[in-house]
PDB file of C-alpha atoms in Angstrom:
ATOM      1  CA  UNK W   4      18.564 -41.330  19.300  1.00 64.00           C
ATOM      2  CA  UNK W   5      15.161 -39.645  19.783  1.00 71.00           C
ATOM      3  CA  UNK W   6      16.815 -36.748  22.034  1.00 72.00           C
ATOM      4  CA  UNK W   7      19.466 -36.304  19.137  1.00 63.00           C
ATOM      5  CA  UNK W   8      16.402 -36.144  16.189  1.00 65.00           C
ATOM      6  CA  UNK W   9      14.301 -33.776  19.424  1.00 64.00           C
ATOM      7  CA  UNK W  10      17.265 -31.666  19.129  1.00 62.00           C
ATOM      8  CA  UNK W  11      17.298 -31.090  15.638  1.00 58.00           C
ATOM      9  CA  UNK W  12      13.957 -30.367  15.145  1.00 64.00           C
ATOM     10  CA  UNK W  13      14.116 -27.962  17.834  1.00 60.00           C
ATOM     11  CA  UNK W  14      16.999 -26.215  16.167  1.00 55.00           C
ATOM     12  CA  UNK W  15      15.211 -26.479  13.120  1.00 55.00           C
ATOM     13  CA  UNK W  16      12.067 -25.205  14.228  1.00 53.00           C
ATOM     14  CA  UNK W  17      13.752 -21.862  16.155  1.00 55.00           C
ATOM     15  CA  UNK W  18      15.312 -21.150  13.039  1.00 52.00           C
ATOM     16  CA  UNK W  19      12.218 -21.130  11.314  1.00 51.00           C
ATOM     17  CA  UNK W  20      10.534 -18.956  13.860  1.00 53.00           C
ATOM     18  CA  UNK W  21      13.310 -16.239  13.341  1.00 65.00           C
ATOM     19  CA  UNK W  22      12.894 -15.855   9.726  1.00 74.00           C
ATOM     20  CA  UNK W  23      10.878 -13.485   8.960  1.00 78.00           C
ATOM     21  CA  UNK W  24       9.311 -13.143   5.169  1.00 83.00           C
ATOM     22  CA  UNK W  25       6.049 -11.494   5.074  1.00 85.00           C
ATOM     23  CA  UNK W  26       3.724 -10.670   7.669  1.00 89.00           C
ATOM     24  CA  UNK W  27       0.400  -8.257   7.638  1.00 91.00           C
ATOM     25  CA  UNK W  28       0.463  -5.170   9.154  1.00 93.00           C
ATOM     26  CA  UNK W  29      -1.534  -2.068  10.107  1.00 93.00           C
ATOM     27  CA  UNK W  30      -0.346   1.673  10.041  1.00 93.00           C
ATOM     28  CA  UNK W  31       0.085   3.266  13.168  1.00 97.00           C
ATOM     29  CA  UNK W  32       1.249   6.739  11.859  1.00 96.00           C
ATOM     30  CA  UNK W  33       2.782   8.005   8.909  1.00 92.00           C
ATOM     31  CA  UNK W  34       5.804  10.358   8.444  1.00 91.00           C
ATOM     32  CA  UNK W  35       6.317  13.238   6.114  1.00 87.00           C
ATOM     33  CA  UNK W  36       9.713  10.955   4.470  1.00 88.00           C
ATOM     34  CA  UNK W  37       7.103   8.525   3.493  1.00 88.00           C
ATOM     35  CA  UNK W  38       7.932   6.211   6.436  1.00 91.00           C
ATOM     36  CA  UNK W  39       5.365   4.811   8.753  1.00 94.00           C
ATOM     37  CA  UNK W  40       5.247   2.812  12.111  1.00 96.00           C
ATOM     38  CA  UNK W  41       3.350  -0.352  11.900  1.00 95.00           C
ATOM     39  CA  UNK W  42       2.091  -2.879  14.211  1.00 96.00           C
ATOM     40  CA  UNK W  43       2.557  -6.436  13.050  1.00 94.00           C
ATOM     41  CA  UNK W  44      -0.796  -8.346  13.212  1.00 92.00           C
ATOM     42  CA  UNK W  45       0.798 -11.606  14.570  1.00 89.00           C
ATOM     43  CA  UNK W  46       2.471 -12.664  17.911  1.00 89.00           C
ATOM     44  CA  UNK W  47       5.932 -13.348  18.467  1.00 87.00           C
ATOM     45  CA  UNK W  48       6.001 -17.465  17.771  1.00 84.00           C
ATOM     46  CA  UNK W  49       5.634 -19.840  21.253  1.00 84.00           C
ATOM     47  CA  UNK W  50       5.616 -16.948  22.878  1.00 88.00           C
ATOM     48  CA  UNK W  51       2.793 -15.891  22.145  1.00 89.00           C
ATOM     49  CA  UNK W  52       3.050 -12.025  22.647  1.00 94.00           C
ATOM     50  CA  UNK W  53       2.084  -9.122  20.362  1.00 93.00           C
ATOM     51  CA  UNK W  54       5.579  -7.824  18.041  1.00 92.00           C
ATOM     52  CA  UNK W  55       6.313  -4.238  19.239  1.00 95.00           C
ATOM     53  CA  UNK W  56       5.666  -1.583  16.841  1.00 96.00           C
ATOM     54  CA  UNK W  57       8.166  -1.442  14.025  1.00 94.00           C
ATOM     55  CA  UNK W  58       9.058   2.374  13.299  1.00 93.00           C
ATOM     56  CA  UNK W  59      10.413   4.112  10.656  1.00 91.00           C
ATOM     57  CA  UNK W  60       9.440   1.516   7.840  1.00 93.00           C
ATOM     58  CA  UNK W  61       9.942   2.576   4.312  1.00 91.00           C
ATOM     59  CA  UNK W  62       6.300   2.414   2.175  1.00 90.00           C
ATOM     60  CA  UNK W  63       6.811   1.274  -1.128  1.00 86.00           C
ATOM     61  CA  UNK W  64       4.638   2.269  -4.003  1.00 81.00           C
ATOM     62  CA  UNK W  65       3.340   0.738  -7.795  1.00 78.00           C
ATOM     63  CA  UNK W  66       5.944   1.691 -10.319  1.00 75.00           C
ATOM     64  CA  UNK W  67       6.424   0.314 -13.255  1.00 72.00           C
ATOM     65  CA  UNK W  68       7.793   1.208 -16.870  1.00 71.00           C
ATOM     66  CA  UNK W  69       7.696   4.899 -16.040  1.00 69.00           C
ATOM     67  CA  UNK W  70       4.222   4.811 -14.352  1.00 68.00           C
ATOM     68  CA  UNK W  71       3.529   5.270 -10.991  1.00 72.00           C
ATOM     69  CA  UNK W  72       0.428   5.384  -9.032  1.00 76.00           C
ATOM     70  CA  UNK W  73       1.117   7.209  -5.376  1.00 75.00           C
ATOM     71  CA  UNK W  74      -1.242   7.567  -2.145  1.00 75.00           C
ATOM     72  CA  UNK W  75      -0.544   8.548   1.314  1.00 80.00           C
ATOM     73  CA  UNK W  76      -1.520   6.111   3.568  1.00 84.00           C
ATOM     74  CA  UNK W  77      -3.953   6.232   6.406  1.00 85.00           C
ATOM     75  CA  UNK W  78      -3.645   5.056   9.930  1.00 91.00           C
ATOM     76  CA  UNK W  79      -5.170   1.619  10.092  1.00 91.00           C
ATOM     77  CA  UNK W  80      -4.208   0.998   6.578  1.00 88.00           C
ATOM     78  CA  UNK W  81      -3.664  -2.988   6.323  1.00 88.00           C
ATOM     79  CA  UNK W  82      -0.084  -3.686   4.328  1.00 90.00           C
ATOM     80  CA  UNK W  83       2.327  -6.155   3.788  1.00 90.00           C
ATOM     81  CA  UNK W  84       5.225  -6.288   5.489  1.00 92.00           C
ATOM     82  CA  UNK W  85       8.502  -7.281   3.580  1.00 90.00           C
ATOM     83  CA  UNK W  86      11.482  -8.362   5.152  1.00 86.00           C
ATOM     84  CA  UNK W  87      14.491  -8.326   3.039  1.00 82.00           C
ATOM     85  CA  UNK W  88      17.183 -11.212   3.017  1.00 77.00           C
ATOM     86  CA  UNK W  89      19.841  -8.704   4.183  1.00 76.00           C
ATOM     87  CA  UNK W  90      20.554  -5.010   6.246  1.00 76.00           C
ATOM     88  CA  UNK W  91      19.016  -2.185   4.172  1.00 74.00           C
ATOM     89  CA  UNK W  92      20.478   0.366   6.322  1.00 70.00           C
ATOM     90  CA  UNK W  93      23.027   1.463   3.490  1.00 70.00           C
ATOM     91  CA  UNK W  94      20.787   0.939   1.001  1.00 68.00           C
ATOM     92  CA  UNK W  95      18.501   3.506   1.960  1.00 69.00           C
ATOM     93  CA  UNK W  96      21.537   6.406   2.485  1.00 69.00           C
ATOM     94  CA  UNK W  97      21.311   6.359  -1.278  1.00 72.00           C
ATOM     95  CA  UNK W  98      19.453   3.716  -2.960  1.00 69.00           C
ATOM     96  CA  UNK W  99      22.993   2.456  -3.974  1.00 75.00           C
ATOM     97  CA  UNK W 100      23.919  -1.377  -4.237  1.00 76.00           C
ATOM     98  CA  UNK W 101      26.979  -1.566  -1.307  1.00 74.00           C
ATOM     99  CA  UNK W 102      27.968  -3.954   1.393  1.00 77.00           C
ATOM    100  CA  UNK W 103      25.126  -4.289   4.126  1.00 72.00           C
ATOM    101  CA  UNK W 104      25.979  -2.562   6.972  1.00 74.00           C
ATOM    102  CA  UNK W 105      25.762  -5.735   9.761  1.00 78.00           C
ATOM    103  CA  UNK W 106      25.127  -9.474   9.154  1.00 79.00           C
ATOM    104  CA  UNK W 107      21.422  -9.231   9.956  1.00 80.00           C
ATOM    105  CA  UNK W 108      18.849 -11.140   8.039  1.00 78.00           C
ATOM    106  CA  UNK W 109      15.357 -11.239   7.383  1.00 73.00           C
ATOM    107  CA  UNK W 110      15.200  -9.194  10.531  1.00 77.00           C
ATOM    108  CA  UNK W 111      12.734  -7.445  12.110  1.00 78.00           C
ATOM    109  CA  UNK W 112      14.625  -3.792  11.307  1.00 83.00           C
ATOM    110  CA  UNK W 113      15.066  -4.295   7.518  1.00 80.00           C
ATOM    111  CA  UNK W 114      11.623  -4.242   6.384  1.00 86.00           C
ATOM    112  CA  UNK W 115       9.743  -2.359   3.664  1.00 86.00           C
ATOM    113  CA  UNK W 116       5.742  -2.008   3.570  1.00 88.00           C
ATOM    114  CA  UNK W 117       4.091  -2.430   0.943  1.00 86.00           C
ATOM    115  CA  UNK W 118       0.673  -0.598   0.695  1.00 81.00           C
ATOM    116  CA  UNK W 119      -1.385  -3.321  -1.341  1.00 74.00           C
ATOM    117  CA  UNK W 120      -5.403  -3.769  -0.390  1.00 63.00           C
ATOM    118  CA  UNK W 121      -5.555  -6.573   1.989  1.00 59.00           C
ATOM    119  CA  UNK W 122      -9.574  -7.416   0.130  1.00 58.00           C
ATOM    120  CA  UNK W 123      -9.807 -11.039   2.104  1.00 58.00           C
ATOM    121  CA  UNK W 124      -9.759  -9.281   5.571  1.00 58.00           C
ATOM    122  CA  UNK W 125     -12.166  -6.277   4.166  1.00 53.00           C
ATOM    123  CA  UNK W 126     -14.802  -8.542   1.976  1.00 52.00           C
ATOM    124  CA  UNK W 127     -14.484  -5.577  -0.624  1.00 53.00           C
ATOM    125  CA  UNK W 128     -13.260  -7.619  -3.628  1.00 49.00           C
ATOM    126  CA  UNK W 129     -14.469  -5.969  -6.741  1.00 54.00           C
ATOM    127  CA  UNK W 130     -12.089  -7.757  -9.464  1.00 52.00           C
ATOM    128  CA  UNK W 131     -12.331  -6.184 -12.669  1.00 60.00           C
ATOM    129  CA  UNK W 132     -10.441  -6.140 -15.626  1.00 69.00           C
ATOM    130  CA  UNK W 133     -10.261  -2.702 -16.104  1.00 75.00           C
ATOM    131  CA  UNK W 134      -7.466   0.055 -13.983  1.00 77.00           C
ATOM    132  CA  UNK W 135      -9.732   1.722 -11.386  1.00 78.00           C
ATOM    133  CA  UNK W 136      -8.697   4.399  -9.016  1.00 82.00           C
ATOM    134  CA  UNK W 137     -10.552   5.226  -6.159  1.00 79.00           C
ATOM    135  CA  UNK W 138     -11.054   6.943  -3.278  1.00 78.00           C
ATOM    136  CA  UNK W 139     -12.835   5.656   0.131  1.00 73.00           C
ATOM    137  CA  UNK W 140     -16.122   7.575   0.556  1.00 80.00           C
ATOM    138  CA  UNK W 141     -16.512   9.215  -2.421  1.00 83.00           C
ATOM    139  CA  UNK W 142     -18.261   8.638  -5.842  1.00 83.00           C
ATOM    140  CA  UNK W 143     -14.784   9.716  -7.612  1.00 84.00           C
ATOM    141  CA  UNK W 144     -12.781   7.144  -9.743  1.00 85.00           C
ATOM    142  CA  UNK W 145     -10.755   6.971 -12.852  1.00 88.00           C
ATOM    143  CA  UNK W 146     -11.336   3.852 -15.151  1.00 85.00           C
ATOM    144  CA  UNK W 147      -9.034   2.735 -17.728  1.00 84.00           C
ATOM    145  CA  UNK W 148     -11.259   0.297 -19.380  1.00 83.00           C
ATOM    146  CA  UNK W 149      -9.921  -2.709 -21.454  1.00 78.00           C
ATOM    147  CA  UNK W 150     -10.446  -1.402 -24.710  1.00 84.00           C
ATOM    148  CA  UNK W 151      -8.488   2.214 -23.843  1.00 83.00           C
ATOM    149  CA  UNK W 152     -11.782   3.990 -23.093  1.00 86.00           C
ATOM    150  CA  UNK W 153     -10.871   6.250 -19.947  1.00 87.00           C
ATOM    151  CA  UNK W 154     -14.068   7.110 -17.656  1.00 87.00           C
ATOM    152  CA  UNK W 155     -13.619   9.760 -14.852  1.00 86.00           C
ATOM    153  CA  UNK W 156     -16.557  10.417 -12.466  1.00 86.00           C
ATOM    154  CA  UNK W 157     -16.101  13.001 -10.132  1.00 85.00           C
ATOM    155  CA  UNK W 158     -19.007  15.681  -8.896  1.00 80.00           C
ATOM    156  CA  UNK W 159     -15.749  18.355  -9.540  1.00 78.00           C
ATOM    157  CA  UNK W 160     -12.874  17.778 -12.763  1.00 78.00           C
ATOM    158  CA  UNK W 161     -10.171  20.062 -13.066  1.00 75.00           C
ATOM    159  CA  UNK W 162      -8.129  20.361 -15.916  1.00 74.00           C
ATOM    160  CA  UNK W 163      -4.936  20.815 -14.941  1.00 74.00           C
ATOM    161  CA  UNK W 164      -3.164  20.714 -11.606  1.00 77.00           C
ATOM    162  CA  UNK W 165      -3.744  24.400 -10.519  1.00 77.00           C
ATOM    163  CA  UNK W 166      -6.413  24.488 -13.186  1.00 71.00           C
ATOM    164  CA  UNK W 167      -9.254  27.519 -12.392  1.00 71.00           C
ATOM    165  CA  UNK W 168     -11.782  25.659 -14.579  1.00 67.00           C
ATOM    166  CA  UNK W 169     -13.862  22.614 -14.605  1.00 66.00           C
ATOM    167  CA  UNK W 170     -15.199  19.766 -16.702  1.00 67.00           C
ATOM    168  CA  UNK W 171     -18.986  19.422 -16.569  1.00 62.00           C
ATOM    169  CA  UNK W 172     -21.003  17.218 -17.440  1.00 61.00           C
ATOM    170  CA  UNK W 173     -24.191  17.917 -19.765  1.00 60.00           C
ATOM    171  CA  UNK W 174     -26.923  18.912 -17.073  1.00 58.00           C
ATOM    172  CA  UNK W 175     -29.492  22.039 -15.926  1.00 57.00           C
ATOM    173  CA  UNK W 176     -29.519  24.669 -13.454  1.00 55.00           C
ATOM    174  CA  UNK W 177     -32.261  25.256 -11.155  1.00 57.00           C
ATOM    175  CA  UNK W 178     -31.650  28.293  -9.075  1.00 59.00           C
ATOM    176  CA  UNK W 179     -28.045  28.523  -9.413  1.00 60.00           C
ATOM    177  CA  UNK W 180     -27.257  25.112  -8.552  1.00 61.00           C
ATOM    178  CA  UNK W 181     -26.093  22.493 -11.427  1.00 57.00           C
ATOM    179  CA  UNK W 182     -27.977  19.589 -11.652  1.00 59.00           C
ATOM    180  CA  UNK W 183     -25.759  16.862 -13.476  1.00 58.00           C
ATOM    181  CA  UNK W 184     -27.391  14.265 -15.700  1.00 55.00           C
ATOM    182  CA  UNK W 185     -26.784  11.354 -17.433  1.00 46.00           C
ATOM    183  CA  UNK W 186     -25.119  11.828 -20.601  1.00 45.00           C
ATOM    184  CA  UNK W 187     -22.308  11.242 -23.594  1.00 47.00           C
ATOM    185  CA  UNK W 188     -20.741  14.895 -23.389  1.00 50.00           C
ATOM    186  CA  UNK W 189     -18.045  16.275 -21.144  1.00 51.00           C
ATOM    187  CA  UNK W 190     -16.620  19.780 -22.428  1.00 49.00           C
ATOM    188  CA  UNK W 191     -14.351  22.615 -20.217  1.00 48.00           C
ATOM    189  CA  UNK W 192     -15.973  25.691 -18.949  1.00 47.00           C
TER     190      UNK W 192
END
C-alpha cells in the first residue's frame, strides 16, 4: 500500500513540476517585432539545471480603456513570465480566437512576458498614489497626481512630437546659459 500511495505522489508531483504558470525572468535581447529572448531565473525542478533561454517571447504592454503606456525594454530587464493554458502559435498569426495549433499546455513555448517592475528584487519601491512615469537616470517624469494636477519635470519639454520649441521654466541667463529656478510658471518659447 505505501508503494501504491509512493506512486501517486510521484505522479502527482511530476505533474506539478511540468506546469508551468509564472516564473521571473531577465531579458537577454530584444527584437525589432517587440519579441525578446529571456532567461528564466529558476532551474529546471530535481534537476536542478538552469532553463535554456526561451526566444522569441512576445512582450506585453499596459493597455487599458484606450490608454496605453509603451517602453522598449532593456537587456537585463526583470519580467514576468506568463505561460498560457494552451498553444498560442495561431493566436499570434492574427490575434484571432481559433483552434490551438498542438495539444501543448502551459508549456515552455507558449509564453508571453510581461514587462512589470520586479521592486522586491531591486529595493526601489516608491508606492505612491499618484501615475508616475519615469526614466532610469534621469531627473525626467510625468506625474498625474490624485487630484488631476499633471507635473512634468524635464531639463528639455517639447510641445509636440516633432515640435521645434520648448517649454521653460521661469529662470535667468548668465552668459547664454539658462539657469532654471523654482517656480509656478511654465509658458512655450
Amino acid at each position: 500500500m505505501k508503494q501504491v500511495a509512493g506512486l501517486f505522489q510521484d505522479v502527482i508531483a511530476g505533474i506539478g513540476n511540468n506546469t508551468n504558470c509564472l516564473m521571473i525572468g531577465k531579458i537577454l535581447s530584444y527584437n525589432n517585432d517587440n519579441t525578446a529572448t529571456v532567461e528564466p531565473m529558476h532551474c529546471i525542478p530535481k534537476q536542478n539545471k538552469p532553463y535554456n533561454p526561451l526566444i522569441c517571447v512576445p512582450i506585453g504592454f499596459f493597455s487599458l480603456g484606450g490608454y496605453s503606456i509603451k517602453v522598449k525594454p532593456s537587456k537585463g530587464d526583470l519580467i514576468l513570465l506568463m505561460f498560457t493554458d494552451y498553444d498560442i502559435d495561431n493566436l499570434l498569426i492574427d490575434g484571432k480566437s481559433k483552434k490551438p495549433n498542438t495539444d501543448r499546455t502551459h508549456a515552455l513555448e507558449d509564453c508571453i512576458a510581461i514587462p512589470l517592475s520586479i521592486n522586491f528584487l531591486n529595493n526601489a519601491f516608491n508606492a505612491t498614489e499618484d501615475l508616475v512615469i519615469t526614466k532610469e537616470g534621469t531627473n525626467a517624469y510625468v506625474k498625474i497626481k490624485n487630484n488631476g494636477d499633471i507635473i512634468l519635470n524635464s531639463d528639455r519639454i517639447l510641445l509636440g512630437e516633432n515640435a521645434d520649441k520648448r517649454i521653460l521654466k521661469e529662470g535667468t541667463y548668465s552668459e547664454n546659459t539658462y539657469i532654471p529656478e523654482i517656480c509656478k510658471k511654465v509658458y512655450g518659447e
